Structures are given as C-alpha cells and as structure tokens.
Short mmCIF file of C-alpha atoms and ligand atoms in Angstrom, two decimals:
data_model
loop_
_atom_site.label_atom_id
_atom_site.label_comp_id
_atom_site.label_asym_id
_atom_site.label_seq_id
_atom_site.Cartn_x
_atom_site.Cartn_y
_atom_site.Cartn_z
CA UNK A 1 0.00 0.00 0.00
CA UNK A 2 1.28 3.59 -0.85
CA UNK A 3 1.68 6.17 1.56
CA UNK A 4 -1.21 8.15 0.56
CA UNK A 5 -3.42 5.05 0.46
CA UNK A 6 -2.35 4.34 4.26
CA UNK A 7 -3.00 7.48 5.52
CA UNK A 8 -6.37 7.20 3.50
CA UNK A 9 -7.20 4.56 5.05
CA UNK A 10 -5.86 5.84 8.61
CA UNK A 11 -7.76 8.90 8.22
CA UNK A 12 -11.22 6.55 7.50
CA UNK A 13 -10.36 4.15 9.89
CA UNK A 14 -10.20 6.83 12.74
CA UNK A 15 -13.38 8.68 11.44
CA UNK A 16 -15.16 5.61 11.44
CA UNK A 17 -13.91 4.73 14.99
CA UNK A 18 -14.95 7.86 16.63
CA UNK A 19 -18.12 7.50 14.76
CA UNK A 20 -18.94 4.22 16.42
CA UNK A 21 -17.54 5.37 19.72
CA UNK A 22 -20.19 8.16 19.84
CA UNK A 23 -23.35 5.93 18.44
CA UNK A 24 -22.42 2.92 21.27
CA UNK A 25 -24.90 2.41 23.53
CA UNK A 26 -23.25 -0.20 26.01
CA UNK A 27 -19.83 -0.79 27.27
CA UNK A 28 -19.91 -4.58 25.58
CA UNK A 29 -19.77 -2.37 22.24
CA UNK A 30 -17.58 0.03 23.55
CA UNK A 31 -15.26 -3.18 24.05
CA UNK A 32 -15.84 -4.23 20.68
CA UNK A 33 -14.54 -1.28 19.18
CA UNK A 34 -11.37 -1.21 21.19
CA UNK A 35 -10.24 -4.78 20.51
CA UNK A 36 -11.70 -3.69 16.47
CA UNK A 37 -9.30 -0.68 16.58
CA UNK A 38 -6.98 -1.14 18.75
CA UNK A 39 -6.62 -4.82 19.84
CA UNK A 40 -3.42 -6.77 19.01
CA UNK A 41 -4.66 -8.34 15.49
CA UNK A 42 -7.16 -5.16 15.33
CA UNK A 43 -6.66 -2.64 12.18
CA UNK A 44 -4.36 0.10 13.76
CA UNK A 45 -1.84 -3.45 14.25
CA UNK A 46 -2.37 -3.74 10.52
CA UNK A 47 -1.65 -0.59 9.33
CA UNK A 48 1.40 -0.98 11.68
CA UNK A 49 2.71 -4.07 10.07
CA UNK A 50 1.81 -1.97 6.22
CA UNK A 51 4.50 0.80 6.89
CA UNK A 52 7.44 -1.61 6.99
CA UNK A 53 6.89 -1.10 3.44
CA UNK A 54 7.12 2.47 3.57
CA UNK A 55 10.12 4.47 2.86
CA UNK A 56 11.64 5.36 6.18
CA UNK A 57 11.08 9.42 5.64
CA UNK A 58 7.12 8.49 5.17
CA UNK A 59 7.44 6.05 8.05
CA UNK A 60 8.22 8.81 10.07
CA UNK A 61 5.20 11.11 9.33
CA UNK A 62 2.39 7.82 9.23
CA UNK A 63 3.75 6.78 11.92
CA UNK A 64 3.31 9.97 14.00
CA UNK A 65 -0.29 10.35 12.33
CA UNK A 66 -1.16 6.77 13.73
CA UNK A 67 -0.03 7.47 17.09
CA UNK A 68 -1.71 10.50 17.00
CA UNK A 69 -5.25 8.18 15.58
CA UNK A 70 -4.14 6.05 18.44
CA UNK A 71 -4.47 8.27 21.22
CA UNK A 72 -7.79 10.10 19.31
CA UNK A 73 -9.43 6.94 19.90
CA UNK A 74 -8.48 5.97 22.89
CA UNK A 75 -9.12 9.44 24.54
CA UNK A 76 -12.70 8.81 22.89
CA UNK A 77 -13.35 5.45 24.64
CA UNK A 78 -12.32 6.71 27.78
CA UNK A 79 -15.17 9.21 27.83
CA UNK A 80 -17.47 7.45 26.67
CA UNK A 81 -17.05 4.93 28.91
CA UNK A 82 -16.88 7.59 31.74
CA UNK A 83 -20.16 9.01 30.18
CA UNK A 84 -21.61 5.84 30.77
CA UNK A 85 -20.54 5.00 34.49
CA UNK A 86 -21.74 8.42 35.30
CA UNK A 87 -25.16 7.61 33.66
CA UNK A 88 -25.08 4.52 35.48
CA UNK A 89 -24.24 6.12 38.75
CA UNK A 90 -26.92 8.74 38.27
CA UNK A 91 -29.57 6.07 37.44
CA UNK A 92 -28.66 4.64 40.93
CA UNK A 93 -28.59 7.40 42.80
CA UNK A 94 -31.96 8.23 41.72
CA UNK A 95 -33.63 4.37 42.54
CA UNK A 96 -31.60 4.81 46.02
CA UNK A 97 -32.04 8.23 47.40
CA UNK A 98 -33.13 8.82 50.87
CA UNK A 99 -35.05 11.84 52.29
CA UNK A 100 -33.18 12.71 55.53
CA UNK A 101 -35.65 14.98 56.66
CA UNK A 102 -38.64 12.78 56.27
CA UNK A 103 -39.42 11.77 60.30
CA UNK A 104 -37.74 9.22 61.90
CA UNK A 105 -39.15 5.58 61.89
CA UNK A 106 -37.20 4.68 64.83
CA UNK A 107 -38.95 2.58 68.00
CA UNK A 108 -41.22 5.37 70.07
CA UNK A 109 -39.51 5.77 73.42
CA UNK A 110 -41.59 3.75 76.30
CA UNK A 111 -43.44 5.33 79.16
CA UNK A 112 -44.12 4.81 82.69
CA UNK A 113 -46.60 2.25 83.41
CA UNK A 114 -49.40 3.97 84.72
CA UNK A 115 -49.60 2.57 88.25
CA UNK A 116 -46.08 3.37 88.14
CA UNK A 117 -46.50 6.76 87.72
CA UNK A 118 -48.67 7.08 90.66
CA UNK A 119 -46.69 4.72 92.74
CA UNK A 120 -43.73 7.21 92.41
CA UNK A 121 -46.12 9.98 92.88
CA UNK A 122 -46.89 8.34 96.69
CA UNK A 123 -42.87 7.22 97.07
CA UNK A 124 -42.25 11.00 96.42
CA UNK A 125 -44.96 12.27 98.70
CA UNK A 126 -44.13 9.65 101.62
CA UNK A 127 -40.00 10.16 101.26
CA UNK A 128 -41.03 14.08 102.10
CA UNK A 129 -42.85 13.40 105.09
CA UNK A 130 -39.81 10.91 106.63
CA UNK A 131 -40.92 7.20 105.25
CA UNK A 132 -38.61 4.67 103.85
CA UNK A 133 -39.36 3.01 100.80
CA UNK A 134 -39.13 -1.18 101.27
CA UNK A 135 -39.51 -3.70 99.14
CA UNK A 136 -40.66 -7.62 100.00
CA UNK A 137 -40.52 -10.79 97.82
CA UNK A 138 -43.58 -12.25 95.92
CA UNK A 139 -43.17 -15.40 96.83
CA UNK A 140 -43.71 -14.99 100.82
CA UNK A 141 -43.56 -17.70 103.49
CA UNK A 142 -46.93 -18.63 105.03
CA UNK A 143 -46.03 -17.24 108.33
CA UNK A 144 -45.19 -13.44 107.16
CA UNK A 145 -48.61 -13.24 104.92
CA UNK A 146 -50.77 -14.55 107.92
CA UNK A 147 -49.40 -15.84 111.07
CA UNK A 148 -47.56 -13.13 112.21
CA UNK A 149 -50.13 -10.38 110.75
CA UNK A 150 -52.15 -12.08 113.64
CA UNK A 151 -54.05 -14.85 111.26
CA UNK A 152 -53.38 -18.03 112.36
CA UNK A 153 -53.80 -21.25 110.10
CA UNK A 154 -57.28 -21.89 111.52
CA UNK A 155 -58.31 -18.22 111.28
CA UNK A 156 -61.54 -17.45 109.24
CA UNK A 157 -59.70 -14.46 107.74
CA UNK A 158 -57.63 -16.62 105.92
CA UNK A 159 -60.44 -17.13 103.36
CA UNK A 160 -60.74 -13.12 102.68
CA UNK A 161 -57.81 -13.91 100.57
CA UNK A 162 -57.71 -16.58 98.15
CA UNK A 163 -53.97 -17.71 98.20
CA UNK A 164 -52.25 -19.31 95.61
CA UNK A 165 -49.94 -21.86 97.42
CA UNK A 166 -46.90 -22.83 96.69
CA UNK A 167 -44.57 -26.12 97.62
CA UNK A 168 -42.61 -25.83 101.41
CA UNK A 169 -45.02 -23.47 103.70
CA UNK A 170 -44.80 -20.57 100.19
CA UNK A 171 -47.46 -18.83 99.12
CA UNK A 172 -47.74 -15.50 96.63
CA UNK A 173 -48.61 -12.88 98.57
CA UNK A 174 -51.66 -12.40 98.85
CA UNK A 175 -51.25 -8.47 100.12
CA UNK A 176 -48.42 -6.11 100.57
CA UNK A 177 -49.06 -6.47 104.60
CA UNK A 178 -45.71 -9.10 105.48
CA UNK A 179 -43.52 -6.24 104.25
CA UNK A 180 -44.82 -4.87 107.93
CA UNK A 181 -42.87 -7.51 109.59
CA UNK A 182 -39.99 -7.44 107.38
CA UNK A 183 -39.79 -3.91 108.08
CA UNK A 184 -40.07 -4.56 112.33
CA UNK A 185 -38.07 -6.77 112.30
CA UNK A 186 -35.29 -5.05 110.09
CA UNK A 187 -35.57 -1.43 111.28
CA UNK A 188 -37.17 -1.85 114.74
CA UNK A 189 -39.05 1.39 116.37
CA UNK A 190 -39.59 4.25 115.59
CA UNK A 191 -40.45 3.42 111.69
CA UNK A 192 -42.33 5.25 108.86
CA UNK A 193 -42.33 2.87 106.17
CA UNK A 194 -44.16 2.39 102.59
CA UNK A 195 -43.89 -1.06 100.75
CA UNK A 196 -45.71 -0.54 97.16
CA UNK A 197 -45.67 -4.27 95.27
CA UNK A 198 -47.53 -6.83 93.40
CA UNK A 199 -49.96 -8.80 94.86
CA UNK A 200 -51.46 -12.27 93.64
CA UNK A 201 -55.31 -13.54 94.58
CA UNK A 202 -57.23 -16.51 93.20
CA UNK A 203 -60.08 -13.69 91.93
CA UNK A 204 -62.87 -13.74 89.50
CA UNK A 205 -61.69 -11.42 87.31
CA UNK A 206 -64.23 -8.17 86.32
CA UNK A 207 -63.95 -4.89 85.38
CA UNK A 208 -62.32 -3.83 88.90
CA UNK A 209 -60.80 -7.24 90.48
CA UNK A 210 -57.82 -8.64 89.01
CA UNK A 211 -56.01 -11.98 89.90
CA UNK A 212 -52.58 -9.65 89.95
CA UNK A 213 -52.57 -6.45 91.06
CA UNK A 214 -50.53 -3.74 93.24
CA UNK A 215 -50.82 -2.55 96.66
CA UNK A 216 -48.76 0.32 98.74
CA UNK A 217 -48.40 -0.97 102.41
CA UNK A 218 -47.74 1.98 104.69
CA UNK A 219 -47.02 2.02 108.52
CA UNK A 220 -45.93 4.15 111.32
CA UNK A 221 -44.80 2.89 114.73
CA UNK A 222 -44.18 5.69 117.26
CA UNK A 223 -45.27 6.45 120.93
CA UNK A 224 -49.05 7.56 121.31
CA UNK A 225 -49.53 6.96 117.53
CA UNK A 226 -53.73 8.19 117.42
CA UNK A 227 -56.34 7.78 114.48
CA UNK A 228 -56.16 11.48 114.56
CA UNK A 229 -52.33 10.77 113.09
CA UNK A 230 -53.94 8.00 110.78
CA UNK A 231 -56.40 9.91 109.69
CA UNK A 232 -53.82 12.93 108.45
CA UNK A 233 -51.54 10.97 106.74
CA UNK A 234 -54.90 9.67 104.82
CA UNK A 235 -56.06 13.07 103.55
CA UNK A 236 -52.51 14.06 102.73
CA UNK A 237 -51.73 10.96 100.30
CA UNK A 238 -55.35 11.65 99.13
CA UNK A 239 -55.10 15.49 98.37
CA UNK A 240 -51.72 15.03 96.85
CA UNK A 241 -53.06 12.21 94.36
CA UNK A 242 -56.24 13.44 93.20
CA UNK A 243 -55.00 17.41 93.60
CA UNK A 244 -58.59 17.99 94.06
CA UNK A 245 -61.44 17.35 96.49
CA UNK A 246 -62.21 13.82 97.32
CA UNK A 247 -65.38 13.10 99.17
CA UNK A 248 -64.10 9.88 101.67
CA UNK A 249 -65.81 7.80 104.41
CA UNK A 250 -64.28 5.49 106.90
CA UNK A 251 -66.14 2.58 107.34
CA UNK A 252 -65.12 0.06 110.61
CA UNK A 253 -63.34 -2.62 108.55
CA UNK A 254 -62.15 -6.17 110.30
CA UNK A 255 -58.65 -6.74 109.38
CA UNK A 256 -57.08 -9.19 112.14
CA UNK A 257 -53.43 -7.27 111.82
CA UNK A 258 -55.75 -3.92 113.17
CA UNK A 259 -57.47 -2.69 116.06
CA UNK A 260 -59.72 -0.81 115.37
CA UNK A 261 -59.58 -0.79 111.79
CA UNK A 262 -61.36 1.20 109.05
CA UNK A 263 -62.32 0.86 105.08
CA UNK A 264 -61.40 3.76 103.88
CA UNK A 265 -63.78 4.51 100.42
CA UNK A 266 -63.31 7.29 97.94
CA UNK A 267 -66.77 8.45 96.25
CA UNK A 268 -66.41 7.05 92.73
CA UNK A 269 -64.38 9.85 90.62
CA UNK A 270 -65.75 8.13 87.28
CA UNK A 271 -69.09 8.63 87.68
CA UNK A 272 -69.27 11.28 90.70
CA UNK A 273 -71.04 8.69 93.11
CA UNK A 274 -74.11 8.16 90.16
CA UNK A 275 -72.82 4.61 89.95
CA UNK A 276 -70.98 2.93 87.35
CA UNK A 277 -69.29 -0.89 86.56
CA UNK A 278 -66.57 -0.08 88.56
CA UNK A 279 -67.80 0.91 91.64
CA UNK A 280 -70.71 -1.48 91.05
CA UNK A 281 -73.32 0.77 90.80
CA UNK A 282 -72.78 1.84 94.62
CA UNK A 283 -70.91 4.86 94.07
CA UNK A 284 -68.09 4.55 96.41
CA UNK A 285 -64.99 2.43 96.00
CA UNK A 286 -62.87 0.60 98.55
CA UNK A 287 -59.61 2.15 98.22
CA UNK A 288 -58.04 2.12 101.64
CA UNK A 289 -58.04 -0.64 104.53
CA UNK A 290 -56.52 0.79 107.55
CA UNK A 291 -56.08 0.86 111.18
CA UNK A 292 -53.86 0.70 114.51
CA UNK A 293 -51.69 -2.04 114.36
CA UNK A 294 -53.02 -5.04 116.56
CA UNK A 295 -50.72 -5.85 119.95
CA UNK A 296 -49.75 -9.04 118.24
CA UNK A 297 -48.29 -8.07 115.30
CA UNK A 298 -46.09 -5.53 117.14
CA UNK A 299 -44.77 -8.40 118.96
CA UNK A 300 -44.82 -10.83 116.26
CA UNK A 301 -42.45 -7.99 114.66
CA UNK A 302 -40.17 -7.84 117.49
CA UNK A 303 -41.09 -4.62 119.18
CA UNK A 304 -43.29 -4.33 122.80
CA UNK A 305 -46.75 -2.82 122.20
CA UNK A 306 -47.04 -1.47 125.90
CA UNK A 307 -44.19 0.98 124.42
CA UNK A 308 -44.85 1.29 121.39
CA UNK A 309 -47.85 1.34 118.83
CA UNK A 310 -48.77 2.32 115.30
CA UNK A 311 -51.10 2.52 112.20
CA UNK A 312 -51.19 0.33 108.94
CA UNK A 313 -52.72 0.63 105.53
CA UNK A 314 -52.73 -0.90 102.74
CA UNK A 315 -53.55 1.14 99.45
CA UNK A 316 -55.27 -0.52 96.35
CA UNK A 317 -52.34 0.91 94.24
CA UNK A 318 -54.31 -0.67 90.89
CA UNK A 319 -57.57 1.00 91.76
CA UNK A 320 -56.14 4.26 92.94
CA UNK A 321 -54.31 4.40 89.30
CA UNK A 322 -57.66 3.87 87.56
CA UNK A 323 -59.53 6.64 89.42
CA UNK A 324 -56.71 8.81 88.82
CA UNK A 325 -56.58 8.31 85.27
CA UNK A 326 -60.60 7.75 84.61
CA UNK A 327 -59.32 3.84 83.32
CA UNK A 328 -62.71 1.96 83.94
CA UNK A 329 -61.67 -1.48 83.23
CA UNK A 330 -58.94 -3.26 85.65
CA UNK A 331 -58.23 -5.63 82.68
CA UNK A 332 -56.87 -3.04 80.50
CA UNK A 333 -54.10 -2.54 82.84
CA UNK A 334 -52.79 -5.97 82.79
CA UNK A 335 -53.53 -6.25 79.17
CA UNK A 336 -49.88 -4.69 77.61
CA UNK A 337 -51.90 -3.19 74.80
CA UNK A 338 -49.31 -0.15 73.74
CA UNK A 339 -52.51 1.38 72.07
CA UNK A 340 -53.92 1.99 75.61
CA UNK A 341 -50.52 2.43 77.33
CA UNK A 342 -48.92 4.92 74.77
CA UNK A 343 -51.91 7.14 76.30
CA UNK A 344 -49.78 7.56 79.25
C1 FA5 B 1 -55.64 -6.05 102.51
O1 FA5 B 1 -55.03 -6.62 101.59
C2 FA5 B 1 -54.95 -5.64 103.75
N1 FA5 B 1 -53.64 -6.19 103.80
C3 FA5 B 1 -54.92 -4.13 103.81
C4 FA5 B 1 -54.55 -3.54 105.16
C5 FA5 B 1 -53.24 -3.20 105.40
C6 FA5 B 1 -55.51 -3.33 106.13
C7 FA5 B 1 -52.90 -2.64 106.62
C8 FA5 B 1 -55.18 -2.78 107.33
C9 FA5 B 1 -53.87 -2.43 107.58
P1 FA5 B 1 -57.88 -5.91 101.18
O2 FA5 B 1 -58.01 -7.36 100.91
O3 FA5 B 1 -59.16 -5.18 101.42
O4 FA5 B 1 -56.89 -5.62 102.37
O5 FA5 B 1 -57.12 -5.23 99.96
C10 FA5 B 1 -56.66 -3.90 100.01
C11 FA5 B 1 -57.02 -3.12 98.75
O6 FA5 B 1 -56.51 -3.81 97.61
C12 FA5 B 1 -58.51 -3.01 98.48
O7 FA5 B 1 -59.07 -1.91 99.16
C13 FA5 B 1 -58.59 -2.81 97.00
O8 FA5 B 1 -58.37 -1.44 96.66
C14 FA5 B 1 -57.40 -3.60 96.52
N2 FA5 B 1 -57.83 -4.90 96.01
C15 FA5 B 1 -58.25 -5.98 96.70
N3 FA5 B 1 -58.54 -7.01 95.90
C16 FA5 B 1 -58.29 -6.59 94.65
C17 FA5 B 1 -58.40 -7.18 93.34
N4 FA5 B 1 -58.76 -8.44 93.19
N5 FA5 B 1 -58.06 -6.43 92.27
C18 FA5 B 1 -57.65 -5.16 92.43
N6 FA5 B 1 -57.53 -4.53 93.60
C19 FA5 B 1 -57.86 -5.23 94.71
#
C-alpha cells in the first residue's frame, strides 16, 4: 500500500472509529470497538505491520499520524465509557435516594406504666414526710402473709384472701401487709415505712378485680400513735393524688393485723357517686383498709406494744391508678396493649 493510500485509510479508519464510539450504547460495544481498533490483530496493528513497506522518511510522518489516531481513539473510549458510568451512577442514585428529613421511623420511646406513675407519685410524697421506701418478695412464706399479721392457720380471715400456694409453707402474697414484719423486724421502732408491690389472689376477674394487682403498704410505729395521726396521713396521700377534692368515708373494717380498723372509700371519681361498673353501681370504691396495728403483730415484729404502737394501711395501688386516670376497666391494665398504654 502507498503512503497516501495508508494514511487514506488511517484517516477513515479513525473517522469511522470515533463514529462508532459516539453511536455505542453499552460498554460490551464500547469493548468491541477497542479490541476492532486497537486490539493486538485489530486494524491500527495492521496498518502498523503496512508501513514496513514504507520508505523510512514516510514512516516517520504515518507513523506519528497513527499514534496520533491512536491516542484520538483511545481518549474517545475513555469518555465514553466515563459518560456511561456516570449515567449509570446517576440512574442509581436516583432508585436509592433517601429523604433525611422525612421523620424518623425509629422505635417510640416507652413510658411509665401507669400505676407506676402514681406509685412514684406516693414514694415522692411519703420520702417528704420521713418514710422509707421497702420492698418484699412475691413469693412470701406462710407465716409473714398470715401468722404473724395475727391470722393463724385456723383463722376465718384466711379465706378473705384466696392464696395461691406454693410447695414448702410458700405462698404468693396475697397483700403487701408481710412487708410490715420485714420492716419490724429489720428497722425496729420508731419506723415510717411504705412497701408498694404486686400482689397475687385466686379472683374472678371483672372490670375492677384482678387476679394480679398492686398494693402500697404503709405504717408508722411511734409512741401515742392516734387515728387522729392516721387519719392525716390519709387526707394528705389523698389530696396530693387526686389534687382535688375527694369526698371519703371510713367505714369500721375487720382486718385481724388492726385494732380498730377502718375501710377507707373514695366516692367514685368516674361517675361522681351516680354509679358505674366499677364501683358497682354503689358509688363509692374501697380504696383504703386501715387501722392501729393489733398488739400481736407488734410483737410478732419484734417490738413491745405497751411501748410502742402504730397505724397500717394498705392502698389498692391498681384501683387508685384507675380513678386517677378515669381507666374503667382493671383488665386493660394488665392487658400490655401499647394502644392503651402509649396514652400515658
Ligand atoms: C388487705 O389486703 C390488707 N392487707 C390491707 C390492710 C393493710 C388493712 C394494713 C389494714 C392495715 P384488702 O383485701 O381489702 O386488704 O385489699 C386492700 C385493697 O386492695 C382493696 O381496698 C382494693 O383497693 C385492693 N384490692 C383488693 N382485691 C383486689 C383485686 N382483686 N383487684 C384489684 N384490687 C384489689
């Protein structure tokens, strides 16, 4: 081939090349063209192997031009292929974006429990007026729940509470009450204690009993410890639950562990005292057993009743919570239902 033939066909082969370069749609035929062009047996090799025949001052000048086609197409793949990754990158980006400021799906933080929040409501109330806050264990022995609270085996106030027994002389506590002797027998006199907790009865279960529920135990042992005393440690927890006017009545109550001892009721705060399911149509609701602690139990808790004496009460902590919050169904609490609880 002549020198003006190969630089013909150099000058074709390089249009034709950039030609295809610009019309490729896909790397596979960007590929094509490179190994076409520029590949070992591809056409720039030919026209290589053609100028041997060239006289060496031509040589010179075809060879420069076919460097020069050389570079012209690589330079041309090389964008076109970076076209195409940026096209690719730009397709992904769009499938994969994420709005930052859309809200957060992230878990909802929890809340108190609602008869938590009015247990630490009482703690709070009861820690500023000098009582310790103790704690007993669920499973009690037979003897703290009713022997030495002054109810011995063959006692008919034994069947008040329907006990869930357990193997070895156990029971679940039936009340909060054998956190009283715990605390005697810990602390000894003077003590101002409150023991809030869970409780476990075999109970029907309606909209206001439960088989598991929670109680606040309080006590005070002191010299010349009156009903007068009783009775204003009653009104305060009351006034500083409901922050409002309660209507209450003290009823004599029989609890064995007191002498005398008193129901304290609360006129029903979800219906005003018309009468409703939970305080079963009568319009009060038992809220508060209380009383001066019996001779026995003193001494069943290690301290000597003709120095020393004291009140007790015991605080439906699960009913308190559902006049304080209007709940009119016992179950609900139990129930772990977030929609109800997230109201909280
Ligand atoms: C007692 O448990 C006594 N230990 C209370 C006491 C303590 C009296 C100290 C005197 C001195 P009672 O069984 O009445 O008493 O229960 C106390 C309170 O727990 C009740 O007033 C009521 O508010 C609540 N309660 C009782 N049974 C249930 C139940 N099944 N579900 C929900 N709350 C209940």
């Amino acid at each position: 081939m002549s020198e003006a033939n190969l630089e013909q066909t150099l000058e074709t082969l390089r249009t034709g090349a950039l030609h295809g370069v610009r019309a490729a749609q896909t790397l596979e035929a960007l590929e094509a063209i490179r190994v076409d062009v520029l590949g070992r047996k591809g056409s720039l090799a030919q026209i290589s192997k053609e100028m041997g025949k060239l006289a060496p001052a031509d040589r010179a000048r075809v060879g420069k031009l076919l460097n020069l086609a050389k570079q012209t197409v690589e330079q041309a793949l090389e964008s076109r292929k970076a076209e195409f990754e940026l096209a690719a990158l730009n397709t992904r980006l769009n499938a994969e974006w994420v709005d930052l400021t859309l809200p957060s799906t992230a878990p909802r933080p929890g809340s108190l429990h609602p008869v938590t929040i009015v247990q630490k409501e009482i703690e709070d109330l009861f820690i500023s007026m000098g009582f310790t806050v103790l704690s007993g264990p669920e499973v009690e022995t037979e003897f703290n729940n009713f022997d030495a609270l002054n109810i011995p085996p063959d006692h008919p106030a034994r069947d008040m509470q329907d006990t869930f027994w357990l193997e070895g002389g156990h029971l679940l506590r039936t009340h909060t009450s054998p956190v009283q002797v715990r605390g005697m027998l810990k602390f000894g006199p003077p003590l101002r204690m409150i023991a809030p907790g869970r409780v476990f009865r075999n109970e029907e279960v309606d909209p206001s009993h439960e088989h598991t529920f929670y109680q606040l135990e309080g006590m005070m042992v002191d010299r010349e410890v009156s009903v007068a005393n009783l009775t204003y440690f009653m009104k305060t927890l009351l006034e500083g639950i409901f922050h409002r006017d309660v209507t209450v009545r003290l009823r004599p109550g029989y609890f064995p562990f007191v002498e005398p001892g008193f129901e304290l009721d609360i006129q029903c705060l979800l219906c005003g005292g018309k009468g409703c399911p939970v305080c079963k149509q009568s319009g009060w609701v038992e809220l508060l057993p209380c009383g001066l602690v019996h001779p026995n139990v003193l001494r069943f808790g290690g301290i000597d009743p003709e120095k020393w004496n004291g009140f007790a009460f015991g605080l439906g902590l699960t009913r308190l919570a559902m006049m304080r919050f209007g709940i009119d169904d016992i179950r609900l609490l139990q129930g772990g239902d977030l929609r109800f609880l997230r109201q909280f």
